[in-house]
Coordinates of C-alpha atoms in Angstrom, one line a residue:
M866 CA -20.1 103.7 -7.2
I867 CA -16.8 104.3 -5.5
L868 CA -13.5 104.2 -7.4
A869 CA -10.2 104.0 -5.4
V870 CA -6.9 104.9 -7.1
G871 CA -3.4 104.3 -5.7
E872 CA -1.1 101.7 -4.2
I873 CA -1.6 98.0 -3.9
L874 CA 1.4 96.5 -2.3
A875 CA 2.6 93.7 -0.1
D876 CA 2.5 94.3 3.6
M877 CA 5.5 92.3 4.9
I878 CA 4.5 91.7 8.5
G879 CA 7.4 90.8 10.7
D880 CA 7.6 88.2 13.5
N881 CA 10.6 87.8 15.8
E882 CA 11.1 84.2 16.8
N883 CA 14.2 82.9 18.5
E884 CA 16.0 86.2 17.6
N885 CA 15.2 85.6 13.9
L886 CA 13.1 88.3 12.2
T887 CA 10.8 86.7 9.5
F888 CA 8.2 88.3 7.3
K889 CA 5.0 87.1 5.9
A890 CA 3.3 88.8 2.8
F891 CA -0.2 90.2 3.0
C892 CA -2.1 92.0 0.3
G893 CA -2.4 95.7 1.3
G894 CA -2.0 99.3 0.3
A895 CA -4.3 102.0 1.8
P896 CA -6.6 102.7 -1.2
F897 CA -6.9 99.1 -2.0
N898 CA -7.9 98.4 1.6
V899 CA -10.4 101.2 1.4
A900 CA -11.9 99.7 -1.8
V901 CA -12.2 96.3 -0.2
N902 CA -14.0 97.7 2.9
A903 CA -16.4 99.8 0.8
K904 CA -17.3 96.7 -1.2
M905 CA -17.8 94.7 2.0
S906 CA -20.2 97.5 3.1
G907 CA -22.4 97.0 0.0
S908 CA -21.1 99.6 -2.5
T909 CA -20.2 99.0 -6.2
V910 CA -16.5 99.5 -6.1
G911 CA -13.5 99.8 -8.5
F912 CA -9.8 99.9 -7.9
I913 CA -6.9 101.1 -10.1
G914 CA -3.3 100.4 -9.2
R915 CA 0.0 99.1 -10.6
V916 CA 2.3 96.2 -9.7
G917 CA 5.6 94.9 -11.1
Y918 CA 6.0 91.9 -13.3
D919 CA 7.4 89.8 -10.5
V920 CA 6.4 87.1 -8.0
I921 CA 4.9 89.6 -5.5
G922 CA 3.0 91.3 -8.2
R923 CA 1.4 88.0 -9.3
F924 CA 0.6 87.2 -5.7
L925 CA -1.2 90.5 -5.2
C926 CA -3.2 90.2 -8.4
N927 CA -4.3 86.7 -7.4
E928 CA -5.2 87.9 -3.9
A929 CA -7.0 91.0 -5.1
K930 CA -9.4 88.9 -7.2
K931 CA -10.7 87.3 -4.0
A932 CA -12.1 90.7 -2.9
G933 CA -14.9 90.5 -5.5
L934 CA -14.5 94.1 -6.6
D935 CA -16.8 95.2 -9.5
Y936 CA -13.8 96.6 -11.3
L937 CA -10.2 95.5 -10.7
D938 CA -7.8 97.3 -13.0
I939 CA -4.3 96.5 -11.9
Q940 CA -1.7 97.6 -14.5
I941 CA 1.4 95.4 -14.9
D942 CA 4.8 97.3 -15.0
K943 CA 7.5 95.2 -16.8
Q944 CA 10.3 97.7 -15.9
R945 CA 9.6 98.2 -12.2
N946 CA 9.3 96.0 -9.1
T947 CA 6.2 95.7 -6.8
T948 CA 6.2 98.0 -3.8
L949 CA 6.9 96.4 -0.4
A950 CA 6.0 97.8 3.1
F951 CA 7.9 96.1 5.9
V952 CA 5.8 96.2 9.1
T953 CA 7.0 95.3 12.6
L954 CA 4.6 95.2 15.5
S955 CA 4.9 96.1 19.2
N956 CA 1.7 95.6 21.3
G957 CA -0.3 95.8 18.1
E958 CA 1.2 99.1 17.0
R959 CA 3.1 99.4 13.7
D960 CA 6.5 100.6 12.5
F961 CA 6.8 100.9 8.7
A962 CA 9.7 100.8 6.4
F963 CA 9.0 101.0 2.6
N964 CA 10.9 99.5 -0.2
R965 CA 9.7 101.7 -3.1
H966 CA 12.7 103.1 -5.0
D967 CA 11.2 103.5 -8.6
T968 CA 8.7 100.9 -7.9
A969 CA 5.3 100.4 -9.6
D970 CA 2.8 101.8 -7.2
Y971 CA 3.1 105.5 -8.1
N972 CA 3.6 104.9 -11.8
V973 CA 0.0 104.2 -12.8
D974 CA -0.5 105.2 -16.4
F975 CA -3.3 107.7 -16.4
D976 CA -3.8 107.3 -20.2
E977 CA -4.7 103.6 -19.7
I978 CA -7.7 104.4 -17.4
D979 CA -11.1 104.2 -19.1
F980 CA -13.3 106.3 -16.9
S981 CA -16.3 105.8 -19.1
K982 CA -16.8 102.2 -18.0
Y983 CA -17.4 103.2 -14.3
G984 CA -21.1 103.7 -14.3
D985 CA -22.9 105.9 -11.7
L986 CA -19.6 107.1 -10.2
K987 CA -20.1 109.1 -7.0
I988 CA -16.7 109.2 -5.3
I989 CA -13.1 108.9 -6.4
H990 CA -10.9 108.0 -3.5
L991 CA -7.2 109.0 -3.9
G992 CA -4.4 107.4 -2.1
S993 CA -1.6 109.7 -0.7
L994 CA 1.5 107.5 -0.7
M995 CA 2.0 108.4 -4.4
L996 CA 2.6 112.1 -3.4
S997 CA 6.2 111.5 -2.3
E998 CA 7.3 111.0 -5.9
K999 CA 7.0 113.3 -8.9
N1000 CA 5.2 110.8 -11.1
G1001 CA 2.8 110.2 -8.3
R1002 CA 2.1 113.9 -7.8
D1003 CA 1.4 114.2 -11.6
L1004 CA -1.0 111.3 -11.4
A1005 CA -2.8 112.7 -8.3
R1006 CA -3.3 116.0 -10.0
K1007 CA -4.8 114.4 -13.1
I1008 CA -7.1 112.2 -10.9
A1009 CA -8.3 115.2 -8.9
N1010 CA -8.9 117.2 -12.1
K1011 CA -10.8 114.2 -13.5
A1012 CA -13.0 114.1 -10.4
K1013 CA -13.9 117.7 -10.9
E1014 CA -14.5 117.2 -14.6
L1015 CA -16.9 114.3 -13.9
G1016 CA -18.7 116.2 -11.1
V1017 CA -17.9 113.5 -8.5
K1018 CA -16.7 113.9 -4.9
L1019 CA -12.9 113.6 -4.2
S1020 CA -12.0 111.6 -1.2
F1021 CA -8.5 111.8 0.4
D1022 CA -6.8 110.0 3.2
M1023 CA -4.0 112.0 4.7
N1024 CA -1.7 109.0 5.8
F1025 CA 1.0 111.5 6.6
R1026 CA 4.3 109.6 6.2
M1027 CA 7.3 111.8 6.8
D1028 CA 9.7 108.9 6.2
T1029 CA 9.0 109.0 2.4
Y1030 CA 10.0 112.7 2.1
E1031 CA 13.4 114.5 2.2
N1032 CA 12.0 117.0 4.7
F1033 CA 8.9 118.3 6.4
N1034 CA 8.3 121.2 4.0
D1035 CA 8.4 118.9 1.0
A1036 CA 5.7 116.8 2.6
I1037 CA 3.5 119.8 3.4
V1038 CA 3.8 121.1 -0.2
A1039 CA 2.8 117.7 -1.6
Y1040 CA -0.2 117.2 0.7
K1041 CA -1.6 120.7 0.8
P1042 CA -3.4 120.8 -2.6
Y1043 CA -5.4 117.7 -1.7
V1044 CA -6.1 118.8 1.9
E1045 CA -7.7 121.9 0.2
R1046 CA -9.4 120.1 -2.7
A1047 CA -10.9 117.1 -1.1
D1048 CA -14.6 116.9 -0.5
I1049 CA -14.1 114.2 2.1
I1050 CA -10.8 114.0 4.1
K1051 CA -9.6 111.9 6.9
F1052 CA -6.8 112.6 9.4
S1053 CA -5.6 110.8 12.5
E1054 CA -5.2 112.8 15.6
D1055 CA -1.4 112.6 15.4
E1056 CA -1.4 113.5 11.7
L1057 CA -3.6 116.6 12.3
K1058 CA -1.2 117.9 15.0
L1059 CA 1.9 117.2 12.8
Y1060 CA 0.4 118.8 9.7
T1061 CA -0.9 121.9 11.4
G1062 CA 1.5 122.3 14.2
I1063 CA -1.5 123.0 16.5
D1064 CA -2.2 120.9 19.6
D1065 CA -5.9 122.0 20.1
I1066 CA -8.0 119.8 17.8
K1067 CA -10.7 122.4 17.2
S1068 CA -8.2 125.1 16.3
A1069 CA -6.2 122.7 14.1
I1070 CA -9.3 121.7 12.1
E1071 CA -10.4 125.3 11.7
S1072 CA -7.0 126.3 10.4
I1073 CA -7.3 124.1 7.4
Y1074 CA -11.1 123.5 7.0
Q1075 CA -12.7 124.3 3.6
K1076 CA -16.4 125.1 3.2
D1077 CA -18.6 122.1 2.3
Q1078 CA -15.8 119.7 3.2
L1079 CA -16.6 116.6 5.3
F1080 CA -13.7 116.4 7.7
L1081 CA -13.0 113.2 9.6
L1082 CA -10.6 112.6 12.5
T1083 CA -9.9 109.2 13.9
L1084 CA -9.2 109.1 17.6
G1085 CA -8.1 105.5 18.2
S1086 CA -9.9 104.0 21.2
K1087 CA -11.9 107.2 21.7
G1088 CA -13.7 106.8 18.4
S1089 CA -13.9 109.4 15.7
L1090 CA -14.8 113.1 15.2
Y1091 CA -16.6 114.8 12.3
Y1092 CA -16.7 118.5 11.2
Y1093 CA -19.0 119.7 8.5
N1094 CA -20.1 123.3 7.9
G1095 CA -20.3 124.1 11.6
M1096 CA -21.7 120.8 12.6
S1097 CA -19.3 118.6 14.7
G1098 CA -19.3 115.8 17.2
V1099 CA -17.5 112.8 18.5
V1100 CA -18.8 109.3 18.0
P1101 CA -17.4 106.8 20.5
T1102 CA -16.3 103.2 19.7
K1103 CA -16.0 100.0 21.6
K1104 CA -12.6 99.4 23.1
V1105 CA -10.7 96.4 21.9
T1106 CA -7.2 95.0 22.5
P1107 CA -5.5 95.3 19.2
I1108 CA -3.5 92.4 17.6
D1109 CA -2.5 94.5 14.6
T1110 CA -3.6 98.0 13.7
T1111 CA -2.6 97.8 10.1
G1112 CA -5.5 98.9 7.9
A1113 CA -7.8 100.0 10.7
G1114 CA -8.0 103.5 9.3
D1115 CA -8.7 102.1 5.8
A1116 CA -11.4 99.9 7.1
F1117 CA -12.9 102.9 8.9
F1118 CA -12.7 105.1 5.7
G1119 CA -14.0 102.5 3.2
T1120 CA -17.0 101.7 5.4
L1121 CA -17.8 105.4 5.9
L1122 CA -17.6 106.2 2.2
S1123 CA -20.0 103.3 1.5
C1124 CA -22.4 104.5 4.1
L1125 CA -22.5 108.1 2.9
E1126 CA -22.2 107.4 -0.9
N1127 CA -25.9 107.8 -1.6
Q1128 CA -26.9 109.8 1.6
K1129 CA -27.3 113.5 2.3
W1130 CA -24.7 114.7 4.8
T1131 CA -27.1 115.3 7.6
E1132 CA -25.9 115.2 11.2
Q1133 CA -27.8 111.9 11.8
N1134 CA -26.5 110.2 8.6
I1135 CA -22.9 111.2 9.4
Q1136 CA -23.1 109.9 12.9
N1137 CA -24.7 106.6 11.8
A1138 CA -21.9 106.2 9.2
L1139 CA -19.3 106.9 11.8
E1140 CA -20.7 104.3 14.2
K1141 CA -20.4 101.6 11.5
A1142 CA -17.0 102.9 10.4
N1143 CA -15.7 102.8 14.0
E1144 CA -17.0 99.2 14.4
Q1145 CA -15.3 98.0 11.2
G1146 CA -12.0 99.8 12.1
A1147 CA -12.0 98.0 15.5
K1148 CA -12.7 94.6 13.9
T1149 CA -9.8 95.0 11.6
T1150 CA -7.4 95.3 14.6
Q1151 CA -8.3 91.7 15.6
F1152 CA -6.3 89.9 12.9
L1153 CA -2.9 90.2 11.2
G1154 CA -2.9 92.2 8.0
A1155 CA -5.1 94.9 6.7
I1156 CA -7.8 92.8 5.1
K1157 CA -9.2 89.3 5.0
L1158 CA -9.6 87.9 1.5

């Protein structure tokens, strides 16, 4: 089983018509998207998140039920609003602006989580957006410690967003513990260069790689790369013309986690998983929003 913890939010995707910018709400949030794609790939999956007691929160709860997750544990926060991510598109590429001042997503109550009900748990996937806030960092630390206590693998998606931090150093300090602790970690090519300050991919990976860690790097239209205890390789993908790249990395990661959940991390198994992950990531760019529910 795979359990994802982190934000569920509304992706407000913009459209400019007749010089009027309008937005349409879609259910999103990176760890929720990962959970949905892992479920679509055949895994038993749970998700833990938090929304506000408002119209968007109710919308997200209703939409999330359509995913058919095995465990859907969305806490309701009566003091805070639901988080919004405003997304504008240019040639399929995204520009984000978050509305999340003291919002619900990073205020998940750890004490409300009953880990005993998640049977045969293999992977806990941790979202990274929470790390920009103290309450979120406290939650992430507790989740990572719980994964170690339970003897399950910790999965972490970098999603390096500088716009949610005061400065670059604050971001590095927040991300570093999970870059070091994760058993499975995913970067994009741009995120790796930004985080390490190193342009050469191999040198950048080796500067942060931890023994026994499965390191994944998405390369856009070039496919994806893996690095695991000296094994490495690039797995190509089919080229597509993107409509909206929102959630493509989440689709990739959720599919990969599902494919490797019960497999040994052999070179062949990793490559097979990456082929399927690449395919799902590419498919996700062919519609608006991160997921279809």
